[in-house]
Amino acid sequence: MLLLSTFVVVLAGLSGAKPLASKRWNNVAVKHRWVEIPRGWEYHSTPPGDHLLDMRIGLKQDKLDELISSLYEVSDPAHERYGQHLSKEEVDALVAPHPDTVEAVESWLLHHGINPVDAQFRSASGEWITIRVTVAQAERMLDTKYGVYYHPASGSSVVRTMEYSLPAELHSHVQMISPTTYFGTMRSMRSTSFIQPQTTALVEDADSFAAEISPLAVPASCGTTVTPACLRAMYNTTAYVPKATATNKLGVAGYLQEFANDADLQVTFFKSFRTDAVGSTFTHVQVNGGLNTQSDPGVEANLDIQYTEGISFPTPNIYYSTGGSPPFLKDDSTPSNTNEPYLDWLNFILNQTTIPQTFTTSYGDDEQTVPQDYAISVCNLFAQLGARGSSIMFSSGDNGVGSGDCLTNDGTNREIFQPAFPASCPFVTAVGGTTRVNPEVAVSFSGGGFSRYFAQPSYQTASVTPFLTALGTKFAGLYNATGRAYPDVSAAANGFQVVIGGRTSSVGGTSASSPTVAGVVALLNDFRISEGKAPLGFLNPLIYSTAKSGFNDIVSGSNPGCGQAGFTATTGWDPVTGLGTPDFLRLQALVA
């Protein structure tokens, strides 16, 4: 890292260098551009020039290839480094920017009158810098014009731009800058859960529904009215008692400023559905202004924590409520937070010395609405988590192969299947949905398909190729056959009994599937840790190889969308249910 104070003094003394500096930064080229306003948004007005933004600059990591290589080695059960996860310091060293990158970015900032020493935030590795600038400054730095854009469906207003540019020299040093062209916010992004009023919920004042269900005789009712007892029986966790609770932890990442309600979990849910857990609780962590008022709890938050706890108890759970500043108001002098959810949470988590061994997240966007440089940056942050030994589950989405007209946003208006992000990131485990029991079948809304941003990783080629071969030319041109395929696995997604404000409702969505799988994975991590072994970490190289037989293959159902029939679940991997649903006892034997 440069000695900044010395650098500033030297630069200040070289007044004759200013013309050269100007020439150095005047040759600009577009970094990212939209050809049309992202769907669902509309231009509203011009923001005041003195409106403040917290600008994040993501610097290119010098040894990213080494990080990815290490991630695969420590995650591959056939490799001699399997389970030898990296420390925070080792990851930081690999993702630190090259000194030339630091010099170039800091020189550019100084050229615009910004002293890097005054940055609002700087990651330990130096790959992220956050500076506070006015809209007018940002427009000069990025050769662009910002606007206020409105999202009628969510009522959100954000300050964004349709394109931004950087000096040509910086393109090889800067991965991305925000807020710029990513229009997603915590309010416009989708939570992958929904209330199911058509499904009758178990009444709140009924006797306890926590009685154990035999894995050998799971009742048909578990296919439409799901409780922790149903899931524990379906996925064979009923008999397992966690032992490594002093070390093993499960983290739930929540957005939309949602929080989970203690009383709903402790007083009502546990009393009805997991009586041995009555009186236990979980840890609340607020990130960037996240909420925990315990009033008006979120459906998503309560669903997540009630089912991670319902399966993994007594494993300690942590709920992370990620917040943000209010949306843009013309007369508001408060800096406009980027409201870009994954960066806030990921930078917070990666800055911690110790982190949970298992995570679940139930949110996502259409991949095409996320600028590719932004998606790559976020995906690489998930790789850092995996390298440190964490397993990361993401719901695959609730729109099958895509919702609405599925038209491209590149100006050509072609109809294509719409993959979801971050489920399409190759460094997370995407979880699709099923319904019914004896046997389970794919639920019609289960998100799945093939990324257009990320290539198909080698760990899944042997499993995906048979599906593509059998598919032949069906849907040709609608999906990217060489892209990262998802989901990886699946779990029940229909009729989850969730307590919200003291009352029980039926909730569906792959938001239910992801915490379910996370609960099972947390128990597998508990088993390994209690046996003196490392946690599983990044799961995909394992589950696509030696642990493949630990899943129940789902062979019927489909995921329609985009006006098409969608893909069909079949023998082996498919883009509706992945490898299938977990069987804890089989997996326990395979990861022993």
Coordinates of C-alpha atoms in Angstrom, one line a residue:
M1 CA 0.0 0.0 0.0
L2 CA 1.3 3.5 -0.8
L3 CA 2.3 5.9 1.9
L4 CA -0.5 8.3 1.1
S5 CA 0.7 11.3 3.1
T6 CA 4.1 11.2 1.3
F7 CA 2.4 10.7 -2.0
V8 CA 0.1 13.7 -1.5
V9 CA 3.0 16.0 -0.5
V10 CA 5.1 15.0 -3.5
L11 CA 2.2 15.5 -5.9
A12 CA 1.4 18.8 -4.4
G13 CA 5.0 20.0 -4.9
L14 CA 5.0 19.0 -8.6
S15 CA 2.8 21.8 -9.8
G16 CA 4.2 21.5 -13.3
A17 CA 2.8 17.9 -13.5
K18 CA -0.8 19.1 -13.5
P19 CA -1.1 19.4 -17.3
L20 CA 0.4 15.9 -17.7
A21 CA -2.1 14.6 -15.1
S22 CA -5.0 16.2 -17.0
K23 CA -3.9 14.5 -20.2
R24 CA -3.5 11.2 -18.4
W25 CA -7.2 11.3 -17.3
N26 CA -8.8 13.0 -20.3
N27 CA -8.9 9.9 -22.5
V28 CA -12.2 8.3 -21.3
A29 CA -14.1 5.3 -22.5
V30 CA -17.5 3.9 -21.5
K31 CA -17.4 1.3 -18.7
H32 CA -21.1 0.3 -18.8
R33 CA -24.1 1.6 -20.7
W34 CA -27.8 0.7 -20.8
V35 CA -29.6 1.2 -24.2
E36 CA -32.9 1.7 -22.4
I37 CA -34.1 2.5 -18.9
P38 CA -34.4 -0.9 -17.0
R39 CA -37.9 -2.2 -17.1
G40 CA -40.0 -1.2 -14.2
W41 CA -38.2 2.1 -13.8
E42 CA -39.0 5.6 -15.1
Y43 CA -37.0 8.8 -15.3
H44 CA -38.3 11.3 -12.7
S45 CA -36.1 14.4 -12.5
T46 CA -32.6 15.8 -12.2
P47 CA -31.0 15.5 -8.8
P48 CA -29.4 18.7 -7.2
G49 CA -25.7 19.0 -8.0
D50 CA -24.9 19.2 -4.3
H51 CA -26.8 15.9 -3.4
L52 CA -24.3 13.6 -1.7
L53 CA -23.5 10.1 -2.8
D54 CA -21.4 7.4 -1.1
M55 CA -19.4 6.1 -4.1
R56 CA -18.0 2.7 -4.0
I57 CA -14.9 1.9 -6.1
G58 CA -14.1 -1.8 -6.6
L59 CA -10.4 -2.3 -7.5
K60 CA -9.3 -5.2 -9.6
Q61 CA -7.8 -7.9 -7.3
D62 CA -4.2 -8.8 -8.1
K63 CA -4.4 -12.5 -7.4
L64 CA -8.0 -13.4 -8.0
D65 CA -7.1 -16.4 -10.1
E66 CA -5.1 -17.8 -7.2
L67 CA -8.1 -17.2 -4.9
I68 CA -10.4 -19.1 -7.3
S69 CA -7.9 -21.9 -7.7
S70 CA -7.6 -22.2 -3.9
L71 CA -11.4 -22.2 -3.5
Y72 CA -11.7 -25.1 -5.8
E73 CA -8.8 -27.0 -4.3
V74 CA -10.1 -26.7 -0.7
S75 CA -13.6 -27.6 -1.9
D76 CA -12.8 -30.7 -4.0
P77 CA -13.0 -33.9 -1.9
A78 CA -10.5 -35.5 -4.3
H79 CA -7.8 -32.8 -3.7
E80 CA -5.1 -33.0 -1.1
R81 CA -6.0 -29.6 0.2
Y82 CA -9.7 -30.5 0.8
G83 CA -11.0 -28.8 3.9
Q84 CA -7.9 -26.6 4.4
H85 CA -9.9 -23.3 4.2
L86 CA -8.2 -20.0 4.1
S87 CA -8.0 -17.5 6.9
K88 CA -9.3 -13.9 6.6
E89 CA -5.7 -12.7 6.3
E90 CA -4.9 -15.2 3.5
V91 CA -8.0 -14.2 1.5
D92 CA -7.2 -10.5 2.0
A93 CA -3.7 -11.0 0.7
L94 CA -5.0 -12.7 -2.5
V95 CA -7.7 -10.1 -3.3
A96 CA -5.5 -7.0 -2.5
P97 CA -5.1 -4.8 -5.6
H98 CA -1.7 -4.5 -7.3
P99 CA 0.4 -1.4 -6.2
D100 CA 0.0 -0.1 -9.7
T101 CA -3.7 -0.3 -9.4
V102 CA -3.7 1.5 -6.1
E103 CA -1.4 4.2 -7.6
A104 CA -3.6 4.7 -10.6
V105 CA -6.9 5.0 -8.7
E106 CA -5.5 7.2 -6.0
S107 CA -3.9 9.5 -8.6
W108 CA -7.2 9.8 -10.4
L109 CA -9.0 10.7 -7.1
L110 CA -6.3 13.3 -6.3
H111 CA -6.8 14.8 -9.8
H112 CA -10.4 15.3 -8.9
G113 CA -9.5 16.9 -5.6
I114 CA -10.3 13.9 -3.4
N115 CA -7.7 12.8 -0.9
P116 CA -7.9 9.0 -0.6
V117 CA -6.9 9.3 3.1
D118 CA -10.4 10.8 3.6
A119 CA -12.2 7.7 2.3
Q120 CA -15.4 6.8 4.3
F121 CA -14.5 3.1 4.1
R122 CA -11.5 1.0 2.9
S123 CA -11.6 -2.8 3.1
A124 CA -8.8 -4.5 4.9
S125 CA -7.5 -5.9 1.6
G126 CA -7.8 -2.4 -0.1
E127 CA -10.0 -3.8 -2.9
W128 CA -12.9 -1.5 -2.0
I129 CA -12.9 2.2 -1.4
T130 CA -15.9 4.3 -0.5
I131 CA -15.7 8.1 -0.9
R132 CA -18.4 10.7 -0.3
V133 CA -19.0 13.0 -3.3
T134 CA -21.6 15.3 -4.7
V135 CA -23.6 14.4 -7.8
A136 CA -21.8 17.2 -9.6
Q137 CA -18.4 15.7 -8.6
A138 CA -19.5 12.2 -9.6
E139 CA -20.7 13.5 -13.0
R140 CA -17.3 15.0 -13.7
M141 CA -15.4 12.0 -12.5
L142 CA -17.5 9.5 -14.6
D143 CA -18.3 11.7 -17.6
T144 CA -22.0 11.2 -17.1
K145 CA -25.3 12.7 -16.0
Y146 CA -27.3 11.3 -13.1
G147 CA -31.0 11.3 -12.8
V148 CA -33.6 10.5 -10.2
Y149 CA -35.4 7.3 -11.3
Y150 CA -38.7 6.0 -9.9
H151 CA -39.9 2.4 -9.4
P152 CA -43.7 2.6 -9.2
A153 CA -44.2 -1.0 -8.0
S154 CA -42.1 -0.5 -4.9
G155 CA -42.3 3.3 -4.5
S156 CA -38.5 3.5 -4.5
S157 CA -36.6 6.5 -6.0
V158 CA -32.9 6.2 -6.6
V159 CA -30.1 8.4 -8.1
R160 CA -28.6 6.4 -11.0
T161 CA -27.1 6.9 -14.4
M162 CA -27.7 5.2 -17.8
E163 CA -24.0 5.0 -18.5
Y164 CA -20.6 5.9 -17.0
S165 CA -17.1 6.2 -18.3
L166 CA -13.6 6.0 -16.9
P167 CA -10.2 7.1 -18.2
A168 CA -8.9 4.3 -20.5
E169 CA -6.0 3.7 -18.2
L170 CA -8.4 2.8 -15.3
H171 CA -10.4 0.1 -17.1
S172 CA -7.7 -2.5 -16.3
H173 CA -7.6 -1.3 -12.7
V174 CA -11.3 -0.8 -11.7
Q175 CA -13.8 -3.6 -11.7
M176 CA -16.9 -1.4 -11.0
I177 CA -18.2 1.8 -9.5
S178 CA -21.5 2.3 -7.8
P179 CA -24.0 3.8 -7.6
T180 CA -24.1 4.0 -11.4
T181 CA -26.0 1.7 -13.7
Y182 CA -27.3 -1.0 -11.3
F183 CA -30.9 0.0 -10.6
G184 CA -31.7 -2.8 -8.1
T185 CA -32.5 -1.6 -4.6
M186 CA -33.6 -3.4 -1.4
R187 CA -37.2 -2.5 -2.2
S188 CA -37.3 -3.3 -6.0
M189 CA -35.4 -6.6 -5.7
R190 CA -37.6 -9.6 -5.1
S191 CA -37.9 -11.7 -2.0
T192 CA -38.6 -15.2 -3.2
S193 CA -41.5 -15.9 -0.8
F194 CA -45.2 -15.2 -0.9
I195 CA -48.3 -15.7 1.3
Q196 CA -50.6 -18.5 0.1
P197 CA -54.1 -17.5 1.2
Q198 CA -55.5 -20.4 -0.8
T199 CA -53.8 -22.8 1.5
T200 CA -55.4 -23.3 4.9
A201 CA -53.0 -22.6 7.7
L202 CA -52.9 -24.7 10.9
V203 CA -54.9 -22.7 13.5
E204 CA -52.8 -20.9 16.1
D205 CA -54.6 -22.2 19.2
A206 CA -54.5 -25.9 18.2
D207 CA -52.6 -28.4 20.1
S208 CA -48.9 -28.8 19.4
F209 CA -47.9 -30.0 15.9
A210 CA -44.4 -30.7 17.0
A211 CA -44.9 -34.5 17.3
E212 CA -42.2 -36.4 15.5
I213 CA -43.1 -37.9 12.1
S214 CA -41.5 -41.1 11.0
P215 CA -39.2 -40.8 8.0
L216 CA -40.6 -44.2 6.9
A217 CA -44.2 -42.9 6.8
V218 CA -44.3 -39.2 6.0
P219 CA -48.0 -38.3 5.8
A220 CA -49.5 -36.9 2.6
S221 CA -50.4 -33.7 4.5
C222 CA -46.8 -32.7 4.6
G223 CA -47.0 -32.1 0.9
T224 CA -49.4 -29.2 1.4
T225 CA -49.0 -28.1 5.1
V226 CA -45.3 -28.1 6.0
T227 CA -43.9 -28.0 9.5
P228 CA -40.4 -28.6 10.9
A229 CA -41.5 -32.1 11.8
C230 CA -42.4 -32.7 8.2
L231 CA -39.1 -31.5 6.9
R232 CA -37.0 -33.3 9.5
A233 CA -38.8 -36.6 8.5
M234 CA -38.6 -35.9 4.8
Y235 CA -34.9 -35.1 4.9
N236 CA -33.9 -37.6 7.6
T237 CA -32.6 -35.2 10.3
T238 CA -35.1 -36.2 13.1
A239 CA -32.7 -38.4 15.0
Y240 CA -29.6 -36.2 14.8
V241 CA -28.6 -34.1 17.9
P242 CA -26.1 -31.4 17.3
K243 CA -22.9 -31.5 19.3
A244 CA -20.7 -28.7 18.1
T245 CA -22.9 -25.8 19.1
A246 CA -20.0 -23.9 20.7
T247 CA -18.4 -23.6 17.2
N248 CA -21.0 -24.2 14.5
K249 CA -23.3 -21.3 13.4
L250 CA -25.9 -20.6 10.8
G251 CA -26.4 -17.2 9.3
V252 CA -29.5 -15.7 7.6
A253 CA -28.9 -12.7 5.4
G254 CA -32.0 -10.4 5.3
Y255 CA -32.7 -7.3 3.4
L256 CA -35.6 -4.8 2.8
Q257 CA -34.8 -3.7 6.4
E258 CA -36.7 -6.8 7.6
F259 CA -36.1 -8.4 10.9
A260 CA -37.3 -11.6 12.6
N261 CA -39.6 -11.4 15.6
D262 CA -38.5 -13.1 18.9
A263 CA -42.0 -13.6 20.3
D264 CA -43.3 -15.2 17.1
L265 CA -40.4 -17.7 17.2
Q266 CA -40.2 -18.4 20.9
V267 CA -43.8 -18.0 22.1
T268 CA -45.8 -19.4 19.2
F269 CA -43.7 -21.2 16.6
F270 CA -41.6 -23.3 19.0
K271 CA -44.6 -24.0 21.2
S272 CA -46.5 -25.3 18.3
F273 CA -43.9 -26.8 16.1
R274 CA -40.6 -27.6 18.0
T275 CA -41.4 -27.9 21.7
D276 CA -37.9 -28.9 22.7
A277 CA -36.7 -25.5 21.6
V278 CA -39.1 -23.3 23.6
G279 CA -37.1 -20.6 25.4
S280 CA -34.2 -20.5 23.0
T281 CA -33.5 -17.6 20.8
F282 CA -31.1 -16.3 18.0
T283 CA -28.7 -13.4 17.6
H284 CA -29.7 -10.2 15.9
V285 CA -27.1 -8.3 14.0
Q286 CA -27.9 -5.0 12.2
V287 CA -25.9 -4.0 9.2
N288 CA -25.8 -0.5 7.8
G289 CA -28.9 0.7 9.7
G290 CA -30.8 -2.6 9.6
L291 CA -33.9 -2.7 11.8
N292 CA -34.9 -4.7 14.9
T293 CA -37.9 -2.9 16.3
Q294 CA -39.8 -6.1 17.0
S295 CA -43.0 -4.6 15.5
D296 CA -44.5 -5.5 12.1
P297 CA -42.0 -8.4 11.5
G298 CA -41.3 -9.4 7.9
V299 CA -42.8 -12.5 6.3
E300 CA -39.4 -13.4 4.7
A301 CA -37.5 -12.8 7.9
N302 CA -39.8 -14.9 10.1
L303 CA -39.9 -17.7 7.5
D304 CA -36.2 -17.9 7.3
I305 CA -35.4 -17.9 11.0
Q306 CA -38.3 -20.2 12.0
Y307 CA -37.2 -22.9 9.6
T308 CA -33.4 -22.6 10.0
E309 CA -34.0 -22.9 13.8
G310 CA -36.7 -25.5 13.3
I311 CA -34.3 -27.8 11.6
S312 CA -30.9 -26.9 13.1
F313 CA -31.8 -26.4 16.8
P314 CA -29.8 -26.1 19.0
T315 CA -27.2 -24.7 16.5
P316 CA -26.8 -21.0 17.1
N317 CA -28.5 -18.9 14.4
I318 CA -27.7 -15.3 13.5
Y319 CA -30.1 -13.0 11.6
Y320 CA -28.4 -10.2 9.7
S321 CA -30.8 -7.3 9.0
T322 CA -29.3 -5.2 6.3
G323 CA -30.6 -1.6 6.0
G324 CA -29.8 1.6 4.2
S325 CA -30.6 5.2 4.0
P326 CA -34.1 6.4 3.0
P327 CA -34.8 6.7 -0.7
F328 CA -33.9 9.9 -2.5
L329 CA -35.7 13.1 -1.4
K330 CA -35.0 16.3 -3.2
D331 CA -34.5 18.4 -0.1
D332 CA -32.8 15.7 1.9
S333 CA -29.1 16.5 2.6
T334 CA -28.5 13.0 4.0
P335 CA -26.0 11.1 1.7
S336 CA -27.9 8.8 -0.6
N337 CA -26.9 5.3 0.3
T338 CA -26.3 3.1 -2.8
N339 CA -29.0 0.8 -1.5
E340 CA -27.2 -2.0 -3.3
P341 CA -27.8 -4.9 -0.9
Y342 CA -25.2 -7.5 -1.4
L343 CA -22.2 -5.1 -1.2
D344 CA -23.3 -3.8 2.2
W345 CA -23.7 -7.3 3.7
L346 CA -20.7 -8.9 2.0
N347 CA -18.3 -6.2 3.0
F348 CA -19.5 -6.4 6.5
I349 CA -19.3 -10.2 6.7
L350 CA -15.9 -10.4 5.0
N351 CA -14.5 -7.9 7.5
Q352 CA -15.3 -10.2 10.4
T353 CA -12.6 -12.4 11.9
T354 CA -15.0 -15.4 12.4
I355 CA -18.0 -16.1 10.3
P356 CA -20.8 -18.7 10.3
Q357 CA -20.1 -21.9 8.5
T358 CA -23.5 -21.9 6.7
F359 CA -25.5 -19.0 5.2
T360 CA -28.9 -18.7 3.5
T361 CA -30.3 -15.8 1.4
S362 CA -33.7 -15.6 -0.2
Y363 CA -33.6 -12.7 -2.6
G364 CA -32.7 -12.1 -6.2
D365 CA -33.0 -10.1 -9.5
D366 CA -33.2 -11.0 -13.1
E367 CA -29.6 -11.5 -14.2
Q368 CA -29.9 -9.2 -17.2
T369 CA -30.9 -6.3 -14.9
V370 CA -27.6 -6.5 -13.1
P371 CA -24.6 -4.9 -14.9
Q372 CA -22.2 -7.7 -15.7
D373 CA -19.2 -6.0 -14.0
Y374 CA -21.4 -5.6 -10.9
A375 CA -22.5 -9.3 -11.0
I376 CA -18.9 -10.5 -11.3
S377 CA -17.8 -8.3 -8.4
V378 CA -20.5 -9.7 -6.1
C379 CA -19.9 -13.3 -7.3
N380 CA -16.2 -13.0 -6.5
L381 CA -17.1 -11.8 -3.0
F382 CA -19.1 -15.0 -2.5
A383 CA -16.0 -16.9 -3.6
Q384 CA -14.1 -15.2 -0.8
L385 CA -16.7 -16.5 1.7
G386 CA -16.4 -20.0 0.3
A387 CA -12.7 -20.0 0.5
R388 CA -13.0 -19.1 4.2
G389 CA -15.1 -22.2 4.7
S390 CA -18.7 -21.1 4.5
S391 CA -21.5 -22.8 2.6
I392 CA -23.8 -20.3 0.9
M393 CA -27.3 -21.2 -0.2
F394 CA -29.5 -18.9 -2.4
S395 CA -33.1 -19.4 -3.4
S396 CA -33.4 -20.0 -7.2
G397 CA -36.4 -17.7 -7.7
D398 CA -40.2 -18.1 -8.1
N399 CA -40.7 -17.5 -11.8
G400 CA -39.8 -20.7 -13.4
V401 CA -37.6 -19.9 -16.5
G402 CA -38.8 -16.3 -16.3
S403 CA -41.7 -14.0 -15.6
G404 CA -43.6 -11.6 -17.9
D405 CA -42.7 -11.1 -21.6
C406 CA -39.0 -12.1 -20.9
L407 CA -37.7 -9.6 -23.5
T408 CA -34.1 -8.6 -23.5
N409 CA -33.0 -5.2 -22.4
D410 CA -30.3 -4.7 -25.0
G411 CA -32.5 -2.9 -27.5
T412 CA -33.2 -6.0 -29.6
N413 CA -36.4 -7.0 -27.6
R414 CA -35.7 -10.7 -28.1
E415 CA -37.6 -13.2 -26.0
I416 CA -35.3 -15.4 -23.9
F417 CA -35.4 -17.3 -20.7
Q418 CA -34.4 -15.0 -17.8
P419 CA -31.8 -16.5 -15.4
A420 CA -31.7 -15.1 -11.8
F421 CA -28.8 -13.6 -9.9
P422 CA -27.2 -14.4 -7.5
A423 CA -28.5 -17.9 -8.0
S424 CA -26.5 -17.9 -11.3
C425 CA -23.2 -17.2 -9.6
P426 CA -21.1 -20.4 -9.7
F427 CA -19.8 -19.9 -6.2
V428 CA -23.2 -20.3 -4.4
T429 CA -25.5 -23.3 -4.1
A430 CA -28.8 -22.4 -5.7
V431 CA -31.9 -24.1 -4.2
G432 CA -35.0 -24.9 -6.2
G433 CA -38.4 -26.0 -5.0
T434 CA -40.6 -29.1 -4.7
T435 CA -44.0 -30.0 -3.5
R436 CA -45.9 -33.1 -2.3
V437 CA -44.4 -36.2 -0.8
N438 CA -44.2 -39.9 -1.6
P439 CA -42.8 -38.8 -4.1
E440 CA -41.8 -35.2 -4.2
V441 CA -42.3 -33.4 -7.5
A442 CA -41.0 -30.1 -8.9
V443 CA -43.1 -27.1 -7.9
S444 CA -44.1 -25.1 -11.0
F445 CA -42.5 -21.9 -9.9
S446 CA -39.1 -23.3 -9.2
G447 CA -36.5 -21.0 -10.8
G448 CA -33.9 -22.6 -12.9
G449 CA -31.9 -22.3 -16.1
F450 CA -28.6 -21.3 -17.5
S451 CA -26.6 -18.1 -16.8
R452 CA -25.7 -15.7 -19.6
Y453 CA -22.9 -14.1 -17.6
F454 CA -21.1 -17.0 -16.1
A455 CA -19.7 -20.0 -17.9
Q456 CA -20.6 -23.5 -16.9
P457 CA -18.1 -24.6 -14.2
S458 CA -16.3 -27.9 -14.7
Y459 CA -17.7 -29.3 -11.4
Q460 CA -21.1 -29.7 -13.0
T461 CA -20.4 -30.6 -16.6
A462 CA -20.7 -34.4 -16.1
S463 CA -24.1 -33.9 -14.5
V464 CA -25.5 -31.3 -16.8
T465 CA -24.4 -32.7 -20.2
P466 CA -26.9 -35.7 -20.1
F467 CA -29.8 -33.3 -19.6
L468 CA -28.7 -31.1 -22.5
T469 CA -28.2 -34.0 -24.8
A470 CA -31.6 -35.3 -24.1
L471 CA -33.1 -31.8 -24.5
G472 CA -31.7 -31.6 -28.0
T473 CA -32.9 -28.5 -30.0
K474 CA -35.9 -27.8 -27.8
F475 CA -35.9 -24.2 -26.6
A476 CA -32.9 -23.5 -28.9
G477 CA -31.9 -19.8 -28.7
L478 CA -33.9 -19.2 -25.5
Y479 CA -31.2 -20.3 -23.1
N480 CA -27.4 -20.4 -23.0
A481 CA -26.4 -24.1 -23.1
T482 CA -22.8 -23.2 -22.1
G483 CA -23.8 -21.2 -19.0
R484 CA -23.6 -22.0 -15.3
A485 CA -26.6 -24.3 -14.7
Y486 CA -28.9 -24.0 -11.7
P487 CA -30.4 -24.9 -9.3
D488 CA -28.0 -27.2 -7.7
V489 CA -30.4 -28.9 -5.3
S490 CA -33.9 -28.4 -4.1
A491 CA -36.3 -28.8 -1.1
A492 CA -40.0 -28.3 -0.3
A493 CA -41.4 -24.9 -1.2
N494 CA -45.1 -25.1 -0.6
G495 CA -47.4 -24.5 2.4
F496 CA -44.8 -23.6 5.1
Q497 CA -46.5 -22.8 8.4
V498 CA -45.1 -19.4 9.4
V499 CA -46.0 -17.4 12.5
I500 CA -46.3 -13.7 11.7
G501 CA -47.5 -11.3 14.3
G502 CA -48.8 -14.1 16.5
R503 CA -50.9 -15.7 13.7
T504 CA -50.0 -18.7 11.5
S505 CA -50.0 -18.3 7.7
S506 CA -49.1 -20.6 4.8
V507 CA -46.1 -19.3 2.9
G508 CA -44.6 -20.6 -0.3
G509 CA -41.5 -19.9 -2.5
T510 CA -38.0 -21.1 -2.9
S511 CA -37.4 -18.7 0.0
A512 CA -38.7 -21.7 2.1
S513 CA -36.4 -24.1 0.2
S514 CA -33.1 -22.3 0.8
P515 CA -33.3 -22.1 4.7
T516 CA -34.5 -25.7 4.7
V517 CA -31.4 -26.9 2.8
A518 CA -29.2 -24.5 4.9
G519 CA -30.6 -26.2 8.1
V520 CA -29.6 -29.6 6.8
V521 CA -26.1 -28.4 5.7
A522 CA -25.7 -26.8 9.2
L523 CA -26.3 -30.2 10.7
L524 CA -23.7 -31.8 8.3
N525 CA -21.2 -29.1 9.4
D526 CA -22.0 -29.8 13.0
F527 CA -21.3 -33.5 12.4
R528 CA -17.9 -32.8 10.7
I529 CA -16.8 -30.3 13.3
S530 CA -17.8 -32.6 16.2
E531 CA -15.6 -35.3 14.5
G532 CA -12.6 -32.9 14.4
K533 CA -13.0 -32.2 10.7
A534 CA -13.3 -28.9 8.8
P535 CA -16.7 -27.6 7.8
L536 CA -17.9 -28.3 4.2
G537 CA -17.3 -24.8 2.9
F538 CA -18.2 -24.3 -0.8
L539 CA -20.5 -27.2 -1.5
N540 CA -20.8 -27.6 -5.2
P541 CA -17.6 -29.5 -6.1
L542 CA -18.6 -32.0 -3.4
I543 CA -22.3 -32.4 -4.2
Y544 CA -21.6 -32.9 -7.9
S545 CA -19.1 -35.6 -7.2
T546 CA -18.8 -37.9 -4.2
A547 CA -22.0 -36.6 -2.5
K548 CA -24.3 -36.8 -5.5
S549 CA -25.9 -40.0 -4.2
G550 CA -26.9 -38.2 -1.1
F551 CA -29.9 -36.5 -2.8
N552 CA -33.4 -37.8 -3.7
D553 CA -33.7 -37.5 -7.4
I554 CA -36.9 -35.6 -8.5
V555 CA -38.1 -36.9 -11.8
S556 CA -41.4 -35.1 -12.5
G557 CA -42.8 -31.6 -12.8
S558 CA -41.7 -28.5 -14.8
N559 CA -41.0 -24.8 -14.4
P560 CA -43.0 -22.9 -17.0
G561 CA -42.4 -19.2 -17.7
C562 CA -41.9 -16.7 -20.5
G563 CA -45.0 -18.1 -22.2
Q564 CA -43.2 -21.4 -22.6
A565 CA -43.6 -24.8 -21.0
G566 CA -40.3 -24.5 -19.3
F567 CA -37.8 -27.3 -18.5
T568 CA -38.9 -30.7 -17.2
A569 CA -37.6 -32.5 -14.1
T570 CA -36.0 -35.8 -15.2
T571 CA -33.7 -38.5 -14.0
G572 CA -30.4 -37.0 -12.9
W573 CA -29.7 -33.3 -12.8
D574 CA -32.2 -30.9 -14.3
P575 CA -32.7 -27.1 -14.3
V576 CA -35.9 -27.4 -12.2
T577 CA -34.8 -29.3 -9.1
G578 CA -31.0 -29.7 -9.6
L579 CA -29.6 -32.9 -8.1
G580 CA -32.7 -33.3 -5.9
T581 CA -33.6 -33.0 -2.2
P582 CA -31.1 -33.8 0.6
D583 CA -31.1 -37.0 2.6
F584 CA -29.2 -36.2 5.8
L585 CA -28.3 -39.7 6.8
R586 CA -26.9 -40.6 3.3
L587 CA -25.0 -37.3 3.2
Q588 CA -23.7 -37.8 6.7
A589 CA -22.1 -41.1 5.6
L590 CA -20.7 -39.5 2.5
V591 CA -19.0 -36.6 4.2
A592 CA -17.7 -38.6 7.2

